[in-house]
Amino acid sequence: KGILIPSLYHKLIVYDMIRTINIKQEQNMKVAELRNIISNYDKKTTDKVLVEIYKALPKSKKEDIDLLILNPNDSTKKKSKIEKVDITNLESEINYFIKCANNDLYIAPNRIISKSERSKWRFKAMRFIKELRLFDPKTEEGFTASKLLKELYDLFSKASHYYIFSSDNPFGSIKESQVSLACEIVDRLLINNKKDETIQLCASIFNQPLDANTLSIEIVANICALLYKHKVADEALHMLIETCTRNKPNKGYSTSYEYDKREKYGVNVMAIAWLYTLTEEYEKGISFFKKNYPDKDEKYKENILLDQILKYTAPEEIYIKEYEANEKLIKNSHLFEELTQTYNEFKKIIKDTGH
């Protein structure tokens, strides 16, 4: 198999690292450090700090803290509250939220969602996601929760391109990474259910709009890796090919709808090429990409093929063969120097390893 660049290798294989893509880790004080500091306080200082902390807490958190203050030795209070989450009620609440959002009730003045409630949409969304994550994905309720997560993901993806909420960066507003959330959803859905409808649900992520912080290659690489990890790459491949056959865009585009359609089609073509190469059908992947990627500029297509697909998924020999066959085409491209560097590195690997 080909050499994978270390950073992308971890994105593709180590799911724990996938979930931390684009998330900045804040360095908070550890519990041991806190204990060490407050151990030096006298009672008066401790009381003062405790009161100030309580005053700084958001109202939504004070209920749990009140229970802790009133019953400091009872550790079951919070747990019992978590267990009260009812998937049926939560599903109903989420469906109503999505319906209201899609009807512009969180962005335009109306008598159904008050002005004060419209500005709190992100807190609702964060609560929904937090509560959905409580359900074990291997259970029936957990599978329902995973599908609801996907519906929320689709809504926030749409809101990245159209004004549905007061923010044009919905994933940032709810403190989620679009790539990480997509990966979590696919992993949850496939962990215990590999039916065709579930695979189709996962593959449909390639049709969702991307926010300003997400590159198409990030979604393609990570979701394809998970489909491969869960051993459903072949099934997903056939579904995506059928989708592309049905939704092939016109050669030209004059409206935003046609432009968006071409963009989605291009992402699907990239995903198909990735899945072909991950399953070691390299020539099929290359051929499909060249024939179907929706761009007239052959040089641009070759750049993408070499830099975003073969570089990470194919053996060195495949990359070298493709580079040498198209060197004249890509010679004046902005990526020529970078592509040549990869070519030289792969040539050296073959020379050093003797294969």
CSV table of C-alpha atoms in Angstrom, one decimal:
chain,number,residue,atom,x,y,z
A,1,LYS,CA,0.0,0.0,0.0
A,2,GLY,CA,1.1,3.6,-0.5
A,3,ILE,CA,2.7,5.8,2.1
A,4,LEU,CA,0.2,8.0,3.9
A,5,ILE,CA,1.3,11.4,5.1
A,6,PRO,CA,1.4,11.1,8.9
A,7,SER,CA,-1.1,13.9,9.7
A,8,LEU,CA,-3.7,12.5,7.2
A,9,TYR,CA,-3.0,9.0,8.3
A,10,HIS,CA,-4.2,9.8,11.7
A,11,LYS,CA,-7.3,11.5,10.2
A,12,LEU,CA,-8.1,8.4,8.3
A,13,ILE,CA,-7.4,5.7,10.8
A,14,VAL,CA,-7.4,7.0,14.3
A,15,TYR,CA,-11.0,8.1,15.0
A,16,ASP,CA,-10.2,9.7,18.3
A,17,MET,CA,-8.0,12.2,16.4
A,18,ILE,CA,-10.7,12.7,13.7
A,19,ARG,CA,-13.1,14.0,16.4
A,20,THR,CA,-10.6,16.7,17.4
A,21,ILE,CA,-10.0,18.2,13.9
A,22,ASN,CA,-10.4,22.0,14.0
A,23,ILE,CA,-11.3,22.0,17.7
A,24,LYS,CA,-9.1,24.2,19.9
A,25,GLN,CA,-8.4,22.6,23.2
A,26,GLU,CA,-8.7,25.1,26.1
A,27,GLN,CA,-6.2,24.7,28.9
A,28,ASN,CA,-8.3,24.7,32.0
A,29,MET,CA,-7.1,24.2,35.5
A,30,LYS,CA,-7.0,20.6,36.5
A,31,VAL,CA,-8.9,19.3,39.6
A,32,ALA,CA,-5.7,18.5,41.4
A,33,GLU,CA,-4.4,22.1,40.9
A,34,LEU,CA,-7.7,23.5,42.2
A,35,ARG,CA,-7.6,21.3,45.3
A,36,ASN,CA,-4.0,22.4,45.9
A,37,ILE,CA,-4.9,26.1,45.6
A,38,ILE,CA,-8.0,26.1,47.8
A,39,SER,CA,-6.4,24.0,50.4
A,40,ASN,CA,-4.5,27.2,51.4
A,41,TYR,CA,-7.6,29.3,51.7
A,42,ASP,CA,-9.2,30.1,55.1
A,43,LYS,CA,-13.0,29.7,55.5
A,44,LYS,CA,-13.8,33.3,54.7
A,45,THR,CA,-11.9,33.3,51.4
A,46,THR,CA,-13.4,29.9,50.4
A,47,ASP,CA,-16.9,31.2,51.1
A,48,LYS,CA,-16.2,34.3,49.0
A,49,VAL,CA,-14.8,32.3,46.1
A,50,LEU,CA,-17.7,29.9,46.2
A,51,VAL,CA,-20.3,32.7,46.1
A,52,GLU,CA,-18.6,34.4,43.2
A,53,ILE,CA,-18.4,31.1,41.2
A,54,TYR,CA,-22.1,30.6,41.8
A,55,LYS,CA,-23.0,34.1,40.6
A,56,ALA,CA,-20.9,33.5,37.5
A,57,LEU,CA,-22.8,30.3,36.6
A,58,PRO,CA,-25.4,30.4,33.7
A,59,LYS,CA,-28.9,29.9,34.9
A,60,SER,CA,-29.2,26.6,33.1
A,61,LYS,CA,-26.4,25.1,35.3
A,62,LYS,CA,-27.6,26.4,38.6
A,63,GLU,CA,-30.2,23.7,39.1
A,64,ASP,CA,-27.6,20.9,39.2
A,65,ILE,CA,-25.4,23.0,41.5
A,66,ASP,CA,-28.3,23.7,43.8
A,67,LEU,CA,-28.8,20.0,44.2
A,68,LEU,CA,-25.2,19.5,45.0
A,69,ILE,CA,-25.2,22.4,47.6
A,70,LEU,CA,-28.3,21.0,49.3
A,71,ASN,CA,-27.1,17.4,49.2
A,72,PRO,CA,-23.3,17.5,48.9
A,73,ASN,CA,-22.9,13.8,49.8
A,74,ASP,CA,-25.6,12.5,47.3
A,75,SER,CA,-23.9,11.6,44.0
A,76,THR,CA,-27.1,10.2,42.5
A,77,LYS,CA,-28.9,13.4,41.8
A,78,LYS,CA,-27.2,14.3,38.5
A,79,LYS,CA,-27.2,10.8,37.3
A,80,SER,CA,-31.0,10.4,37.9
A,81,LYS,CA,-31.5,13.6,36.0
A,82,ILE,CA,-29.6,12.3,33.0
A,83,GLU,CA,-31.7,9.1,33.0
A,84,LYS,CA,-34.9,11.2,32.7
A,85,VAL,CA,-34.1,12.1,29.1
A,86,ASP,CA,-36.9,10.6,27.1
A,87,ILE,CA,-36.1,10.0,23.4
A,88,THR,CA,-39.7,10.3,22.3
A,89,ASN,CA,-40.2,13.7,23.9
A,90,LEU,CA,-36.7,14.8,22.7
A,91,GLU,CA,-37.5,13.7,19.2
A,92,SER,CA,-40.7,15.6,19.2
A,93,GLU,CA,-38.9,18.8,20.5
A,94,ILE,CA,-36.2,18.5,17.8
A,95,ASN,CA,-38.6,17.9,15.0
A,96,TYR,CA,-40.5,21.0,16.0
A,97,PHE,CA,-37.3,23.0,16.2
A,98,ILE,CA,-36.2,21.9,12.7
A,99,LYS,CA,-39.6,22.6,11.3
A,100,CYS,CA,-39.6,26.1,12.8
A,101,ALA,CA,-36.1,26.8,11.5
A,102,ASN,CA,-36.9,25.6,8.0
A,103,ASN,CA,-39.9,28.0,8.0
A,104,ASP,CA,-37.7,31.0,8.9
A,105,LEU,CA,-39.2,31.4,12.3
A,106,TYR,CA,-35.8,31.8,13.9
A,107,ILE,CA,-34.7,34.6,11.6
A,108,ALA,CA,-37.8,36.6,10.7
A,109,PRO,CA,-40.3,38.3,13.1
A,110,ASN,CA,-43.3,36.2,13.8
A,111,ARG,CA,-45.9,35.4,16.5
A,112,ILE,CA,-44.8,31.8,17.1
A,113,ILE,CA,-41.2,32.2,18.2
A,114,SER,CA,-40.6,35.3,20.3
A,115,LYS,CA,-37.7,37.7,19.7
A,116,SER,CA,-36.0,36.6,22.9
A,117,GLU,CA,-36.4,32.9,22.0
A,118,ARG,CA,-35.1,33.4,18.4
A,119,SER,CA,-31.7,34.6,19.8
A,120,LYS,CA,-31.5,31.5,22.0
A,121,TRP,CA,-31.5,28.9,19.2
A,122,ARG,CA,-27.9,27.9,19.7
A,123,PHE,CA,-28.5,27.0,23.4
A,124,LYS,CA,-31.4,24.8,22.3
A,125,ALA,CA,-29.2,23.2,19.7
A,126,MET,CA,-26.3,22.6,22.1
A,127,ARG,CA,-28.7,21.0,24.6
A,128,PHE,CA,-30.2,18.7,21.9
A,129,ILE,CA,-26.8,17.5,20.8
A,130,LYS,CA,-25.6,17.0,24.4
A,131,GLU,CA,-28.7,15.0,25.3
A,132,LEU,CA,-28.6,12.9,22.1
A,133,ARG,CA,-25.0,11.9,22.9
A,134,LEU,CA,-26.2,10.4,26.1
A,135,PHE,CA,-27.8,7.5,24.2
A,136,ASP,CA,-25.8,4.4,23.5
A,137,PRO,CA,-25.6,4.1,19.7
A,138,LYS,CA,-25.8,0.3,19.9
A,139,THR,CA,-29.4,0.5,21.3
A,140,GLU,CA,-32.6,1.2,19.4
A,141,GLU,CA,-33.0,4.5,21.2
A,142,GLY,CA,-29.4,5.3,20.5
A,143,PHE,CA,-29.9,4.6,16.7
A,144,THR,CA,-32.9,7.0,16.8
A,145,ALA,CA,-30.7,9.6,18.6
A,146,SER,CA,-28.0,9.2,15.9
A,147,LYS,CA,-30.5,9.8,13.1
A,148,LEU,CA,-31.7,12.9,15.0
A,149,LEU,CA,-28.1,14.1,15.2
A,150,LYS,CA,-27.9,13.7,11.4
A,151,GLU,CA,-31.1,15.8,10.9
A,152,LEU,CA,-29.6,18.5,13.1
A,153,TYR,CA,-26.3,18.3,11.1
A,154,ASP,CA,-28.2,18.7,7.8
A,155,LEU,CA,-30.0,21.7,9.2
A,156,PHE,CA,-26.8,23.5,10.3
A,157,SER,CA,-25.1,22.6,7.0
A,158,LYS,CA,-28.0,24.3,5.2
A,159,ALA,CA,-27.7,27.2,7.6
A,160,SER,CA,-24.1,27.7,6.5
A,161,HIS,CA,-25.3,28.8,3.1
A,162,TYR,CA,-28.7,30.3,3.8
A,163,TYR,CA,-29.9,32.6,6.6
A,164,ILE,CA,-31.9,30.3,8.9
A,165,PHE,CA,-30.5,31.6,12.2
A,166,SER,CA,-28.9,34.9,13.2
A,167,SER,CA,-25.4,33.5,12.5
A,168,ASP,CA,-23.8,32.6,9.2
A,169,ASN,CA,-21.5,30.2,11.1
A,170,PRO,CA,-23.9,27.8,12.8
A,171,PHE,CA,-21.4,25.1,13.7
A,172,GLY,CA,-19.1,27.7,15.3
A,173,SER,CA,-22.1,29.1,17.2
A,174,ILE,CA,-22.9,25.7,18.8
A,175,LYS,CA,-19.2,25.1,19.4
A,176,GLU,CA,-19.0,22.1,17.0
A,177,SER,CA,-16.7,21.3,14.1
A,178,GLN,CA,-18.6,20.3,11.0
A,179,VAL,CA,-16.1,17.6,10.1
A,180,SER,CA,-15.9,16.2,13.6
A,181,LEU,CA,-19.7,16.1,14.0
A,182,ALA,CA,-20.1,14.4,10.6
A,183,CYS,CA,-17.6,11.8,11.6
A,184,GLU,CA,-19.3,11.2,14.9
A,185,ILE,CA,-22.7,10.7,13.3
A,186,VAL,CA,-21.4,8.3,10.7
A,187,ASP,CA,-19.5,6.3,13.3
A,188,ARG,CA,-22.6,6.1,15.5
A,189,LEU,CA,-24.9,5.1,12.7
A,190,LEU,CA,-22.7,2.3,11.4
A,191,ILE,CA,-21.6,0.9,14.7
A,192,ASN,CA,-24.6,-1.3,15.0
A,193,ASN,CA,-26.6,-1.0,11.8
A,194,LYS,CA,-25.2,-1.6,8.3
A,195,LYS,CA,-28.5,-1.7,6.4
A,196,ASP,CA,-28.7,0.0,3.0
A,197,GLU,CA,-30.8,2.8,4.3
A,198,THR,CA,-28.2,3.6,7.0
A,199,ILE,CA,-25.3,3.5,4.5
A,200,GLN,CA,-27.3,5.8,2.2
A,201,LEU,CA,-27.9,8.2,5.2
A,202,CYS,CA,-24.2,8.3,5.8
A,203,ALA,CA,-23.3,8.8,2.1
A,204,SER,CA,-25.8,11.7,1.9
A,205,ILE,CA,-23.4,13.8,4.0
A,206,PHE,CA,-21.5,14.4,0.8
A,207,ASN,CA,-24.5,16.3,-0.5
A,208,GLN,CA,-24.6,18.8,2.4
A,209,PRO,CA,-23.2,22.3,2.0
A,210,LEU,CA,-19.9,23.0,3.8
A,211,ASP,CA,-19.3,26.0,6.0
A,212,ALA,CA,-16.5,28.5,5.5
A,213,ASN,CA,-14.1,26.6,7.8
A,214,THR,CA,-14.5,23.2,6.1
A,215,LEU,CA,-12.7,21.9,2.9
A,216,SER,CA,-14.4,19.3,0.7
A,217,ILE,CA,-11.3,17.1,1.0
A,218,GLU,CA,-11.7,17.0,4.8
A,219,ILE,CA,-15.2,15.6,4.5
A,220,VAL,CA,-14.3,13.2,1.7
A,221,ALA,CA,-11.2,11.8,3.4
A,222,ASN,CA,-12.7,11.3,6.8
A,223,ILE,CA,-16.1,10.0,5.8
A,224,CYS,CA,-14.6,7.6,3.2
A,225,ALA,CA,-12.2,6.4,5.9
A,226,LEU,CA,-15.1,5.6,8.2
A,227,LEU,CA,-17.1,3.8,5.5
A,228,TYR,CA,-14.0,1.7,4.8
A,229,LYS,CA,-13.4,1.1,8.6
A,230,HIS,CA,-17.0,-0.2,9.0
A,231,LYS,CA,-16.6,-2.4,5.9
A,232,VAL,CA,-19.3,-0.8,3.9
A,233,ALA,CA,-17.1,1.0,1.3
A,234,ASP,CA,-18.3,-1.2,-1.6
A,235,GLU,CA,-22.0,-0.6,-0.8
A,236,ALA,CA,-21.4,3.1,-0.4
A,237,LEU,CA,-19.5,3.2,-3.7
A,238,HIS,CA,-22.4,1.7,-5.7
A,239,MET,CA,-24.9,4.1,-4.0
A,240,LEU,CA,-22.7,7.1,-4.8
A,241,ILE,CA,-22.3,6.1,-8.4
A,242,GLU,CA,-26.1,5.7,-8.8
A,243,THR,CA,-26.5,9.2,-7.2
A,244,CYS,CA,-24.0,10.7,-9.6
A,245,THR,CA,-25.7,9.0,-12.6
A,246,ARG,CA,-29.1,10.5,-11.5
A,247,ASN,CA,-27.9,14.0,-10.7
A,248,LYS,CA,-25.3,14.8,-13.4
A,249,PRO,CA,-25.3,18.6,-13.8
A,250,ASN,CA,-25.5,20.5,-17.0
A,251,LYS,CA,-22.3,21.6,-18.6
A,252,GLY,CA,-22.8,25.3,-17.9
A,253,TYR,CA,-24.4,27.0,-14.9
A,254,SER,CA,-26.1,30.4,-14.6
A,255,THR,CA,-28.0,30.2,-11.3
A,256,SER,CA,-26.9,29.6,-7.7
A,257,TYR,CA,-28.9,26.4,-7.7
A,258,GLU,CA,-27.0,25.0,-10.7
A,259,TYR,CA,-23.7,26.1,-9.1
A,260,ASP,CA,-24.6,24.3,-5.8
A,261,LYS,CA,-25.6,21.2,-7.8
A,262,ARG,CA,-22.2,21.1,-9.5
A,263,GLU,CA,-20.4,21.6,-6.2
A,264,LYS,CA,-22.2,18.7,-4.6
A,265,TYR,CA,-21.7,16.5,-7.7
A,266,GLY,CA,-18.0,17.3,-7.6
A,267,VAL,CA,-17.7,16.2,-3.9
A,268,ASN,CA,-19.5,12.9,-4.7
A,269,VAL,CA,-17.1,12.3,-7.6
A,270,MET,CA,-14.2,12.8,-5.3
A,271,ALA,CA,-15.7,10.5,-2.7
A,272,ILE,CA,-16.1,7.8,-5.4
A,273,ALA,CA,-12.5,8.1,-6.5
A,274,TRP,CA,-11.4,7.9,-2.8
A,275,LEU,CA,-13.4,4.7,-2.2
A,276,TYR,CA,-12.1,3.1,-5.4
A,277,THR,CA,-8.5,3.7,-4.3
A,278,LEU,CA,-9.1,2.7,-0.7
A,279,THR,CA,-10.4,-0.6,-2.0
A,280,GLU,CA,-7.4,-0.8,-4.3
A,281,GLU,CA,-9.2,-0.3,-7.6
A,282,TYR,CA,-6.9,2.5,-8.6
A,283,GLU,CA,-7.4,2.5,-12.4
A,284,LYS,CA,-11.2,2.6,-11.9
A,285,GLY,CA,-10.9,5.5,-9.5
A,286,ILE,CA,-8.6,7.5,-11.8
A,287,SER,CA,-10.8,6.8,-14.8
A,288,PHE,CA,-14.1,7.7,-13.0
A,289,PHE,CA,-12.6,11.0,-11.7
A,290,LYS,CA,-11.2,12.2,-15.0
A,291,LYS,CA,-14.4,11.3,-16.8
A,292,ASN,CA,-16.9,12.8,-14.3
A,293,TYR,CA,-15.3,15.6,-12.3
A,294,PRO,CA,-17.3,18.7,-13.3
A,295,ASP,CA,-14.5,21.1,-14.5
A,296,LYS,CA,-13.4,21.8,-18.0
A,297,ASP,CA,-9.9,22.6,-17.0
A,298,GLU,CA,-7.9,19.4,-17.4
A,299,LYS,CA,-4.9,20.9,-15.6
A,300,TYR,CA,-7.1,21.7,-12.6
A,301,LYS,CA,-8.6,18.2,-12.5
A,302,GLU,CA,-5.2,16.6,-12.7
A,303,ASN,CA,-4.0,18.8,-9.8
A,304,ILE,CA,-6.9,17.5,-7.6
A,305,LEU,CA,-6.4,13.9,-8.7
A,306,LEU,CA,-2.7,13.9,-7.7
A,307,ASP,CA,-2.7,16.3,-4.7
A,308,GLN,CA,-6.0,15.3,-3.0
A,309,ILE,CA,-6.5,11.7,-3.9
A,310,LEU,CA,-3.6,9.6,-5.2
A,311,LYS,CA,-1.1,11.3,-2.8
A,312,TYR,CA,-2.9,9.8,0.2
A,313,THR,CA,-4.6,6.7,-1.0
A,314,ALA,CA,-2.5,5.0,-3.8
A,315,PRO,CA,0.8,3.2,-3.8
A,316,GLU,CA,3.8,5.3,-4.8
A,317,GLU,CA,4.0,3.5,-8.2
A,318,ILE,CA,0.5,4.7,-9.1
A,319,TYR,CA,1.2,8.3,-8.2
A,320,ILE,CA,4.5,8.2,-10.2
A,321,LYS,CA,2.9,6.7,-13.2
A,322,GLU,CA,0.1,9.3,-13.2
A,323,TYR,CA,2.5,12.2,-12.7
A,324,GLU,CA,4.9,11.2,-15.5
A,325,ALA,CA,2.0,10.7,-17.9
A,326,ASN,CA,0.7,14.2,-17.2
A,327,GLU,CA,3.8,16.2,-16.4
A,328,LYS,CA,3.5,18.5,-19.4
A,329,LEU,CA,-0.1,19.2,-18.5
A,330,ILE,CA,0.6,20.3,-14.9
A,331,LYS,CA,3.9,22.0,-15.6
A,332,ASN,CA,2.5,25.5,-15.3
A,333,SER,CA,0.1,24.9,-12.5
A,334,HIS,CA,0.4,26.6,-9.1
A,335,LEU,CA,0.9,23.2,-7.5
A,336,PHE,CA,3.6,21.9,-9.8
A,337,GLU,CA,6.4,22.4,-7.3
A,338,GLU,CA,4.5,20.7,-4.5
A,339,LEU,CA,3.4,17.8,-6.8
A,340,THR,CA,7.0,17.4,-8.0
A,341,GLN,CA,8.3,17.3,-4.5
A,342,THR,CA,5.9,14.4,-3.7
A,343,TYR,CA,6.9,12.7,-6.9
A,344,ASN,CA,10.6,12.9,-5.9
A,345,GLU,CA,9.9,11.7,-2.4
A,346,PHE,CA,8.0,8.7,-3.7
A,347,LYS,CA,10.8,7.9,-6.2
A,348,LYS,CA,13.3,7.9,-3.3
A,349,ILE,CA,11.1,5.6,-1.3
A,350,ILE,CA,11.0,3.1,-4.1
A,351,LYS,CA,14.7,3.4,-4.6
A,352,ASP,CA,15.5,2.9,-0.9
A,353,THR,CA,13.1,0.0,-0.4
A,354,GLY,CA,14.0,-1.7,-3.7
A,355,HIS,CA,10.4,-2.2,-5.0
